[in-house]
Amino acid sequence: MGRKYVFHDSRELYFVSFATVNWIDVFTRKLYFEIIVDSLIFCSKNKGLELYAWCIMPSHVHLIISSENNILSDILRDLKRHTSKALLKSIAENPKESRKEWMLWMFGRAGKRNANNEKFQFWQQSNHPIEISNAKMLKQRLDYLHQNPVEAGLVALPEHFQYSSAIDYAGEKGIIPIIFAT
């Protein structure tokens, strides 16, 4: 991985994206979204994650983040490790999950191909952190992140998507406390 995709200074703002292996659309049920939401809230309260913007799409997550006192790569590693275990357990135990066997097979297959895993691999390993270096870039990343559900045809307006900080930026209170990026 080149120097372009690493956290150089956790105190700076970063745009981060991470996806499920094979871009599997996992986030189609409230239960699965809530695991990510709860984990982001936990990391904000307990691990020093400063969350400026976020969006959970069916197969991936976008964040604009920083941390004043902790290492962002460590926070994301812990977030991904916890959510992967919790999500795999939730999928396996969900009697309403019609794609259960297929998803677990796909995550198991990915896990066997990667020596870093014990059994399953839920998330792709990369985060592609991009440091936000100026106000124009921040606006572009915020617009991209919040327009993602609109472009995917999930909602007509960004602030209508529950699993995003777009509602906060539209002047209402969202489900995860954020720090407004300016």
PDB file of N, CA, C and O in Angstrom, residues 9-70:
ATOM      1  N   ASP A   9      -1.456  11.508  10.282  1.00  0.00           N
ATOM      2  CA  ASP A   9      -1.664  12.252  11.526  1.00  0.00           C
ATOM      3  C   ASP A   9      -3.137  12.107  11.899  1.00  0.00           C
ATOM      4  O   ASP A   9      -4.002  12.694  11.254  1.00  0.00           O
ATOM      5  N   SER A  10      -3.413  11.337  12.935  1.00  0.00           N
ATOM      6  CA  SER A  10      -4.797  11.037  13.331  1.00  0.00           C
ATOM      7  C   SER A  10      -5.590  12.275  13.728  1.00  0.00           C
ATOM      8  O   SER A  10      -6.819  12.241  13.765  1.00  0.00           O
ATOM      9  N   ARG A  11      -4.899  13.376  14.007  1.00  0.00           N
ATOM     10  CA  ARG A  11      -5.598  14.607  14.392  1.00  0.00           C
ATOM     11  C   ARG A  11      -6.210  15.317  13.198  1.00  0.00           C
ATOM     12  O   ARG A  11      -7.060  16.184  13.359  1.00  0.00           O
ATOM     13  N   GLU A  12      -5.773  14.958  11.994  1.00  0.00           N
ATOM     14  CA  GLU A  12      -6.321  15.552  10.771  1.00  0.00           C
ATOM     15  C   GLU A  12      -7.606  14.823  10.376  1.00  0.00           C
ATOM     16  O   GLU A  12      -7.846  13.696  10.795  1.00  0.00           O
ATOM     17  N   LEU A  13      -8.414  15.462   9.541  1.00  0.00           N
ATOM     18  CA  LEU A  13      -9.630  14.819   9.032  1.00  0.00           C
ATOM     19  C   LEU A  13      -9.281  13.848   7.912  1.00  0.00           C
ATOM     20  O   LEU A  13      -8.462  14.162   7.049  1.00  0.00           O
ATOM     21  N   TYR A  14      -9.942  12.689   7.948  1.00  0.00           N
ATOM     22  CA  TYR A  14      -9.758  11.680   6.907  1.00  0.00           C
ATOM     23  C   TYR A  14     -11.105  11.203   6.399  1.00  0.00           C
ATOM     24  O   TYR A  14     -12.043  11.005   7.175  1.00  0.00           O
ATOM     25  N   PHE A  15     -11.174  11.004   5.098  1.00  0.00           N
ATOM     26  CA  PHE A  15     -12.293  10.329   4.464  1.00  0.00           C
ATOM     27  C   PHE A  15     -11.889   8.864   4.359  1.00  0.00           C
ATOM     28  O   PHE A  15     -10.829   8.551   3.824  1.00  0.00           O
ATOM     29  N   VAL A  16     -12.716   7.980   4.906  1.00  0.00           N
ATOM     30  CA  VAL A  16     -12.398   6.560   4.956  1.00  0.00           C
ATOM     31  C   VAL A  16     -13.584   5.780   4.398  1.00  0.00           C
ATOM     32  O   VAL A  16     -14.742   6.101   4.686  1.00  0.00           O
ATOM     33  N   SER A  17     -13.291   4.760   3.609  1.00  0.00           N
ATOM     34  CA  SER A  17     -14.330   3.855   3.113  1.00  0.00           C
ATOM     35  C   SER A  17     -13.858   2.429   3.326  1.00  0.00           C
ATOM     36  O   SER A  17     -12.690   2.121   3.097  1.00  0.00           O
ATOM     37  N   PHE A  18     -14.775   1.580   3.771  1.00  0.00           N
ATOM     38  CA  PHE A  18     -14.459   0.160   3.833  1.00  0.00           C
ATOM     39  C   PHE A  18     -15.693  -0.635   3.433  1.00  0.00           C
ATOM     40  O   PHE A  18     -16.817  -0.213   3.673  1.00  0.00           O
ATOM     41  N   ALA A  19     -15.438  -1.767   2.794  1.00  0.00           N
ATOM     42  CA  ALA A  19     -16.513  -2.548   2.180  1.00  0.00           C
ATOM     43  C   ALA A  19     -16.465  -4.001   2.624  1.00  0.00           C
ATOM     44  O   ALA A  19     -15.414  -4.511   3.018  1.00  0.00           O
ATOM     45  N   THR A  20     -17.596  -4.648   2.517  1.00  0.00           N
ATOM     46  CA  THR A  20     -17.656  -6.082   2.766  1.00  0.00           C
ATOM     47  C   THR A  20     -16.893  -6.802   1.657  1.00  0.00           C
ATOM     48  O   THR A  20     -16.731  -6.268   0.561  1.00  0.00           O
ATOM     49  N   VAL A  21     -16.411  -7.999   1.955  1.00  0.00           N
ATOM     50  CA  VAL A  21     -15.739  -8.774   0.912  1.00  0.00           C
ATOM     51  C   VAL A  21     -16.724  -9.002  -0.228  1.00  0.00           C
ATOM     52  O   VAL A  21     -17.930  -9.176  -0.004  1.00  0.00           O
ATOM     53  N   ASN A  22     -16.210  -8.948  -1.428  1.00  0.00           N
ATOM     54  CA  ASN A  22     -17.013  -9.145  -2.636  1.00  0.00           C
ATOM     55  C   ASN A  22     -18.196  -8.172  -2.735  1.00  0.00           C
ATOM     56  O   ASN A  22     -19.147  -8.421  -3.456  1.00  0.00           O
ATOM     57  N   TRP A  23     -18.131  -7.085  -1.987  1.00  0.00           N
ATOM     58  CA  TRP A  23     -19.181  -6.055  -1.997  1.00  0.00           C
ATOM     59  C   TRP A  23     -20.567  -6.670  -1.758  1.00  0.00           C
ATOM     60  O   TRP A  23     -21.555  -6.294  -2.381  1.00  0.00           O
ATOM     61  N   ILE A  24     -20.639  -7.612  -0.829  1.00  0.00           N
ATOM     62  CA  ILE A  24     -21.905  -8.279  -0.506  1.00  0.00           C
ATOM     63  C   ILE A  24     -22.834  -7.282   0.191  1.00  0.00           C
ATOM     64  O   ILE A  24     -22.439  -6.628   1.149  1.00  0.00           O
ATOM     65  N   ASP A  25     -24.056  -7.179  -0.294  1.00  0.00           N
ATOM     66  CA  ASP A  25     -25.058  -6.282   0.307  1.00  0.00           C
ATOM     67  C   ASP A  25     -25.583  -6.887   1.604  1.00  0.00           C
ATOM     68  O   ASP A  25     -26.598  -7.580   1.614  1.00  0.00           O
ATOM     69  N   VAL A  26     -24.901  -6.595   2.685  1.00  0.00           N
ATOM     70  CA  VAL A  26     -25.288  -7.102   4.003  1.00  0.00           C
ATOM     71  C   VAL A  26     -26.290  -6.164   4.667  1.00  0.00           C
ATOM     72  O   VAL A  26     -27.247  -6.605   5.294  1.00  0.00           O
ATOM     73  N   PHE A  27     -26.076  -4.868   4.501  1.00  0.00           N
ATOM     74  CA  PHE A  27     -26.855  -3.890   5.260  1.00  0.00           C
ATOM     75  C   PHE A  27     -28.197  -3.626   4.580  1.00  0.00           C
ATOM     76  O   PHE A  27     -28.432  -2.584   3.981  1.00  0.00           O
ATOM     77  N   THR A  28     -29.055  -4.629   4.719  1.00  0.00           N
ATOM     78  CA  THR A  28     -30.408  -4.582   4.180  1.00  0.00           C
ATOM     79  C   THR A  28     -31.446  -4.750   5.289  1.00  0.00           C
ATOM     80  O   THR A  28     -32.633  -4.665   5.023  1.00  0.00           O
ATOM     81  N   ARG A  29     -30.984  -4.997   6.494  1.00  0.00           N
ATOM     82  CA  ARG A  29     -31.868  -5.193   7.651  1.00  0.00           C
ATOM     83  C   ARG A  29     -31.460  -4.237   8.768  1.00  0.00           C
ATOM     84  O   ARG A  29     -30.270  -4.010   9.010  1.00  0.00           O
ATOM     85  N   LYS A  30     -32.457  -3.713   9.464  1.00  0.00           N
ATOM     86  CA  LYS A  30     -32.221  -2.769  10.560  1.00  0.00           C
ATOM     87  C   LYS A  30     -31.237  -3.340  11.577  1.00  0.00           C
ATOM     88  O   LYS A  30     -30.351  -2.636  12.066  1.00  0.00           O
ATOM     89  N   LEU A  31     -31.368  -4.608  11.884  1.00  0.00           N
ATOM     90  CA  LEU A  31     -30.509  -5.279  12.856  1.00  0.00           C
ATOM     91  C   LEU A  31     -29.029  -5.128  12.496  1.00  0.00           C
ATOM     92  O   LEU A  31     -28.185  -4.859  13.367  1.00  0.00           O
ATOM     93  N   TYR A  32     -28.698  -5.258  11.230  1.00  0.00           N
ATOM     94  CA  TYR A  32     -27.306  -5.172  10.799  1.00  0.00           C
ATOM     95  C   TYR A  32     -26.810  -3.723  10.820  1.00  0.00           C
ATOM     96  O   TYR A  32     -25.676  -3.450  11.224  1.00  0.00           O
ATOM     97  N   PHE A  33     -27.656  -2.787  10.380  1.00  0.00           N
ATOM     98  CA  PHE A  33     -27.293  -1.369  10.463  1.00  0.00           C
ATOM     99  C   PHE A  33     -26.986  -0.984  11.903  1.00  0.00           C
ATOM    100  O   PHE A  33     -26.034  -0.263  12.173  1.00  0.00           O
ATOM    101  N   GLU A  34     -27.821  -1.450  12.838  1.00  0.00           N
ATOM    102  CA  GLU A  34     -27.687  -1.055  14.232  1.00  0.00           C
ATOM    103  C   GLU A  34     -26.369  -1.524  14.847  1.00  0.00           C
ATOM    104  O   GLU A  34     -25.843  -0.867  15.750  1.00  0.00           O
ATOM    105  N   ILE A  35     -25.822  -2.612  14.370  1.00  0.00           N
ATOM    106  CA  ILE A  35     -24.522  -3.070  14.867  1.00  0.00           C
ATOM    107  C   ILE A  35     -23.448  -2.042  14.520  1.00  0.00           C
ATOM    108  O   ILE A  35     -22.602  -1.699  15.359  1.00  0.00           O
ATOM    109  N   ILE A  36     -23.485  -1.513  13.307  1.00  0.00           N
ATOM    110  CA  ILE A  36     -22.517  -0.491  12.902  1.00  0.00           C
ATOM    111  C   ILE A  36     -22.769   0.803  13.679  1.00  0.00           C
ATOM    112  O   ILE A  36     -21.830   1.417  14.211  1.00  0.00           O
ATOM    113  N   VAL A  37     -24.028   1.216  13.764  1.00  0.00           N
ATOM    114  CA  VAL A  37     -24.373   2.445  14.481  1.00  0.00           C
ATOM    115  C   VAL A  37     -23.899   2.364  15.931  1.00  0.00           C
ATOM    116  O   VAL A  37     -23.217   3.275  16.431  1.00  0.00           O
ATOM    117  N   ASP A  38     -24.233   1.283  16.610  1.00  0.00           N
ATOM    118  CA  ASP A  38     -23.826   1.126  18.016  1.00  0.00           C
ATOM    119  C   ASP A  38     -22.308   1.126  18.164  1.00  0.00           C
ATOM    120  O   ASP A  38     -21.763   1.685  19.125  1.00  0.00           O
ATOM    121  N   SER A  39     -21.616   0.528  17.228  1.00  0.00           N
ATOM    122  CA  SER A  39     -20.157   0.467  17.293  1.00  0.00           C
ATOM    123  C   SER A  39     -19.528   1.834  17.058  1.00  0.00           C
ATOM    124  O   SER A  39     -18.542   2.189  17.709  1.00  0.00           O
ATOM    125  N   LEU A  40     -20.091   2.617  16.148  1.00  0.00           N
ATOM    126  CA  LEU A  40     -19.589   3.974  15.925  1.00  0.00           C
ATOM    127  C   LEU A  40     -19.810   4.836  17.167  1.00  0.00           C
ATOM    128  O   LEU A  40     -18.925   5.603  17.566  1.00  0.00           O
ATOM    129  N   ILE A  41     -20.979   4.701  17.787  1.00  0.00           N
ATOM    130  CA  ILE A  41     -21.250   5.441  19.023  1.00  0.00           C
ATOM    131  C   ILE A  41     -20.274   5.015  20.120  1.00  0.00           C
ATOM    132  O   ILE A  41     -19.705   5.862  20.827  1.00  0.00           O
ATOM    133  N   PHE A  42     -20.055   3.714  20.257  1.00  0.00           N
ATOM    134  CA  PHE A  42     -19.112   3.208  21.269  1.00  0.00           C
ATOM    135  C   PHE A  42     -17.711   3.771  21.031  1.00  0.00           C
ATOM    136  O   PHE A  42     -17.052   4.242  21.968  1.00  0.00           O
ATOM    137  N   CYS A  43     -17.248   3.726  19.795  1.00  0.00           N
ATOM    138  CA  CYS A  43     -15.904   4.223  19.495  1.00  0.00           C
ATOM    139  C   CYS A  43     -15.800   5.728  19.743  1.00  0.00           C
ATOM    140  O   CYS A  43     -14.748   6.217  20.162  1.00  0.00           O
ATOM    141  N   SER A  44     -16.870   6.451  19.492  1.00  0.00           N
ATOM    142  CA  SER A  44     -16.869   7.896  19.767  1.00  0.00           C
ATOM    143  C   SER A  44     -16.793   8.167  21.262  1.00  0.00           C
ATOM    144  O   SER A  44     -16.068   9.059  21.696  1.00  0.00           O
ATOM    145  N   LYS A  45     -17.522   7.396  22.049  1.00  0.00           N
ATOM    146  CA  LYS A  45     -17.563   7.621  23.501  1.00  0.00           C
ATOM    147  C   LYS A  45     -16.346   7.057  24.227  1.00  0.00           C
ATOM    148  O   LYS A  45     -15.915   7.610  25.236  1.00  0.00           O
ATOM    149  N   ASN A  46     -15.791   5.943  23.722  1.00  0.00           N
ATOM    150  CA  ASN A  46     -14.795   5.208  24.499  1.00  0.00           C
ATOM    151  C   ASN A  46     -13.412   5.071  23.869  1.00  0.00           C
ATOM    152  O   ASN A  46     -12.473   4.688  24.560  1.00  0.00           O
ATOM    153  N   LYS A  47     -13.290   5.327  22.589  1.00  0.00           N
ATOM    154  CA  LYS A  47     -11.997   5.098  21.935  1.00  0.00           C
ATOM    155  C   LYS A  47     -11.411   6.361  21.302  1.00  0.00           C
ATOM    156  O   LYS A  47     -10.393   6.286  20.630  1.00  0.00           O
ATOM    157  N   GLY A  48     -12.074   7.490  21.496  1.00  0.00           N
ATOM    158  CA  GLY A  48     -11.529   8.738  20.979  1.00  0.00           C
ATOM    159  C   GLY A  48     -11.842   9.019  19.521  1.00  0.00           C
ATOM    160  O   GLY A  48     -11.253   9.928  18.933  1.00  0.00           O
ATOM    161  N   LEU A  49     -12.764   8.275  18.915  1.00  0.00           N
ATOM    162  CA  LEU A  49     -13.137   8.535  17.531  1.00  0.00           C
ATOM    163  C   LEU A  49     -13.921   9.836  17.451  1.00  0.00           C
ATOM    164  O   LEU A  49     -14.889  10.027  18.195  1.00  0.00           O
ATOM    165  N   GLU A  50     -13.484  10.738  16.596  1.00  0.00           N
ATOM    166  CA  GLU A  50     -14.210  11.976  16.335  1.00  0.00           C
ATOM    167  C   GLU A  50     -14.892  11.799  14.982  1.00  0.00           C
ATOM    168  O   GLU A  50     -14.227  11.682  13.954  1.00  0.00           O
ATOM    169  N   LEU A  51     -16.210  11.753  15.008  1.00  0.00           N
ATOM    170  CA  LEU A  51     -17.005  11.444  13.823  1.00  0.00           C
ATOM    171  C   LEU A  51     -17.627  12.728  13.282  1.00  0.00           C
ATOM    172  O   LEU A  51     -18.412  13.373  13.966  1.00  0.00           O
ATOM    173  N   TYR A  52     -17.264  13.075  12.050  1.00  0.00           N
ATOM    174  CA  TYR A  52     -17.739  14.299  11.413  1.00  0.00           C
ATOM    175  C   TYR A  52     -18.832  14.010  10.394  1.00  0.00           C
ATOM    176  O   TYR A  52     -19.692  14.863  10.174  1.00  0.00           O
ATOM    177  N   ALA A  53     -18.794  12.870   9.773  1.00  0.00           N
ATOM    178  CA  ALA A  53     -19.824  12.477   8.805  1.00  0.00           C
ATOM    179  C   ALA A  53     -19.738  10.970   8.619  1.00  0.00           C
ATOM    180  O   ALA A  53     -18.678  10.368   8.791  1.00  0.00           O
ATOM    181  N   TRP A  54     -20.886  10.381   8.245  1.00  0.00           N
ATOM    182  CA  TRP A  54     -20.926   8.932   8.086  1.00  0.00           C
ATOM    183  C   TRP A  54     -22.091   8.545   7.179  1.00  0.00           C
ATOM    184  O   TRP A  54     -23.061   9.287   7.042  1.00  0.00           O
ATOM    185  N   CYS A  55     -21.962   7.378   6.567  1.00  0.00           N
ATOM    186  CA  CYS A  55     -23.032   6.826   5.757  1.00  0.00           C
ATOM    187  C   CYS A  55     -22.801   5.313   5.647  1.00  0.00           C
ATOM    188  O   CYS A  55     -21.701   4.876   5.321  1.00  0.00           O
ATOM    189  N   ILE A  56     -23.845   4.548   5.953  1.00  0.00           N
ATOM    190  CA  ILE A  56     -23.773   3.092   5.830  1.00  0.00           C
ATOM    191  C   ILE A  56     -24.592   2.682   4.614  1.00  0.00           C
ATOM    192  O   ILE A  56     -25.819   2.827   4.599  1.00  0.00           O
ATOM    193  N   MET A  57     -23.924   2.209   3.593  1.00  0.00           N
ATOM    194  CA  MET A  57     -24.572   1.743   2.369  1.00  0.00           C
ATOM    195  C   MET A  57     -24.762   0.221   2.467  1.00  0.00           C
ATOM    196  O   MET A  57     -24.243  -0.407   3.391  1.00  0.00           O
ATOM    197  N   PRO A  58     -25.477  -0.391   1.543  1.00  0.00           N
ATOM    198  CA  PRO A  58     -25.719  -1.838   1.643  1.00  0.00           C
ATOM    199  C   PRO A  58     -24.455  -2.702   1.729  1.00  0.00           C
ATOM    200  O   PRO A  58     -24.454  -3.729   2.399  1.00  0.00           O
ATOM    201  N   SER A  59     -23.369  -2.262   1.098  1.00  0.00           N
ATOM    202  CA  SER A  59     -22.155  -3.085   1.081  1.00  0.00           C
ATOM    203  C   SER A  59     -20.913  -2.382   1.624  1.00  0.00           C
ATOM    204  O   SER A  59     -19.841  -2.983   1.646  1.00  0.00           O
ATOM    205  N   HIS A  60     -21.046  -1.134   2.023  1.00  0.00           N
ATOM    206  CA  HIS A  60     -19.865  -0.397   2.462  1.00  0.00           C
ATOM    207  C   HIS A  60     -20.235   0.754   3.387  1.00  0.00           C
ATOM    208  O   HIS A  60     -21.409   1.103   3.523  1.00  0.00           O
ATOM    209  N   VAL A  61     -19.201   1.305   4.008  1.00  0.00           N
ATOM    210  CA  VAL A  61     -19.353   2.402   4.969  1.00  0.00           C
ATOM    211  C   VAL A  61     -18.405   3.525   4.571  1.00  0.00           C
ATOM    212  O   VAL A  61     -17.251   3.264   4.201  1.00  0.00           O
ATOM    213  N   HIS A  62     -18.898   4.761   4.637  1.00  0.00           N
ATOM    214  CA  HIS A  62     -18.061   5.947   4.440  1.00  0.00           C
ATOM    215  C   HIS A  62     -18.043   6.735   5.740  1.00  0.00           C
ATOM    216  O   HIS A  62     -19.086   6.899   6.384  1.00  0.00           O
ATOM    217  N   LEU A  63     -16.869   7.242   6.103  1.00  0.00           N
ATOM    218  CA  LEU A  63     -16.724   8.053   7.308  1.00  0.00           C
ATOM    219  C   LEU A  63     -15.815   9.240   7.025  1.00  0.00           C
ATOM    220  O   LEU A  63     -14.890   9.140   6.215  1.00  0.00           O
ATOM    221  N   ILE A  64     -16.059  10.344   7.732  1.00  0.00           N
ATOM    222  CA  ILE A  64     -15.081  11.420   7.838  1.00  0.00           C
ATOM    223  C   ILE A  64     -14.772  11.497   9.320  1.00  0.00           C
ATOM    224  O   ILE A  64     -15.665  11.737  10.146  1.00  0.00           O
ATOM    225  N   ILE A  65     -13.502  11.249   9.654  1.00  0.00           N
ATOM    226  CA  ILE A  65     -13.121  11.029  11.049  1.00  0.00           C
ATOM    227  C   ILE A  65     -11.768  11.658  11.369  1.00  0.00           C
ATOM    228  O   ILE A  65     -10.986  11.984  10.480  1.00  0.00           O
ATOM    229  N   SER A  66     -11.517  11.749  12.668  1.00  0.00           N
ATOM    230  CA  SER A  66     -10.192  12.088  13.192  1.00  0.00           C
ATOM    231  C   SER A  66     -10.147  11.585  14.630  1.00  0.00           C
ATOM    232  O   SER A  66     -11.130  11.031  15.129  1.00  0.00           O
ATOM    233  N   SER A  67      -9.011  11.784  15.272  1.00  0.00           N
ATOM    234  CA  SER A  67      -8.885  11.460  16.692  1.00  0.00           C
ATOM    235  C   SER A  67      -7.781  12.320  17.276  1.00  0.00           C
ATOM    236  O   SER A  67      -6.650  12.304  16.774  1.00  0.00           O
ATOM    237  N   GLU A  68      -8.110  13.044  18.313  1.00  0.00           N
ATOM    238  CA  GLU A  68      -7.132  13.933  18.939  1.00  0.00           C
ATOM    239  C   GLU A  68      -6.064  13.155  19.702  1.00  0.00           C
ATOM    240  O   GLU A  68      -4.893  13.518  19.687  1.00  0.00           O
ATOM    241  N   ASN A  69      -6.464  12.052  20.350  1.00  0.00           N
ATOM    242  CA  ASN A  69      -5.533  11.384  21.261  1.00  0.00           C
ATOM    243  C   ASN A  69      -5.232   9.921  20.933  1.00  0.00           C
ATOM    244  O   ASN A  69      -4.411   9.313  21.614  1.00  0.00           O
ATOM    245  N   ASN A  70      -5.898   9.343  19.960  1.00  0.00           N
ATOM    246  CA  ASN A  70      -5.692   7.925  19.665  1.00  0.00           C
ATOM    247  C   ASN A  70      -5.346   7.729  18.200  1.00  0.00           C
ATOM    248  O   ASN A  70      -5.522   8.626  17.373  1.00  0.00           O
TER     249      ASN A  70
END
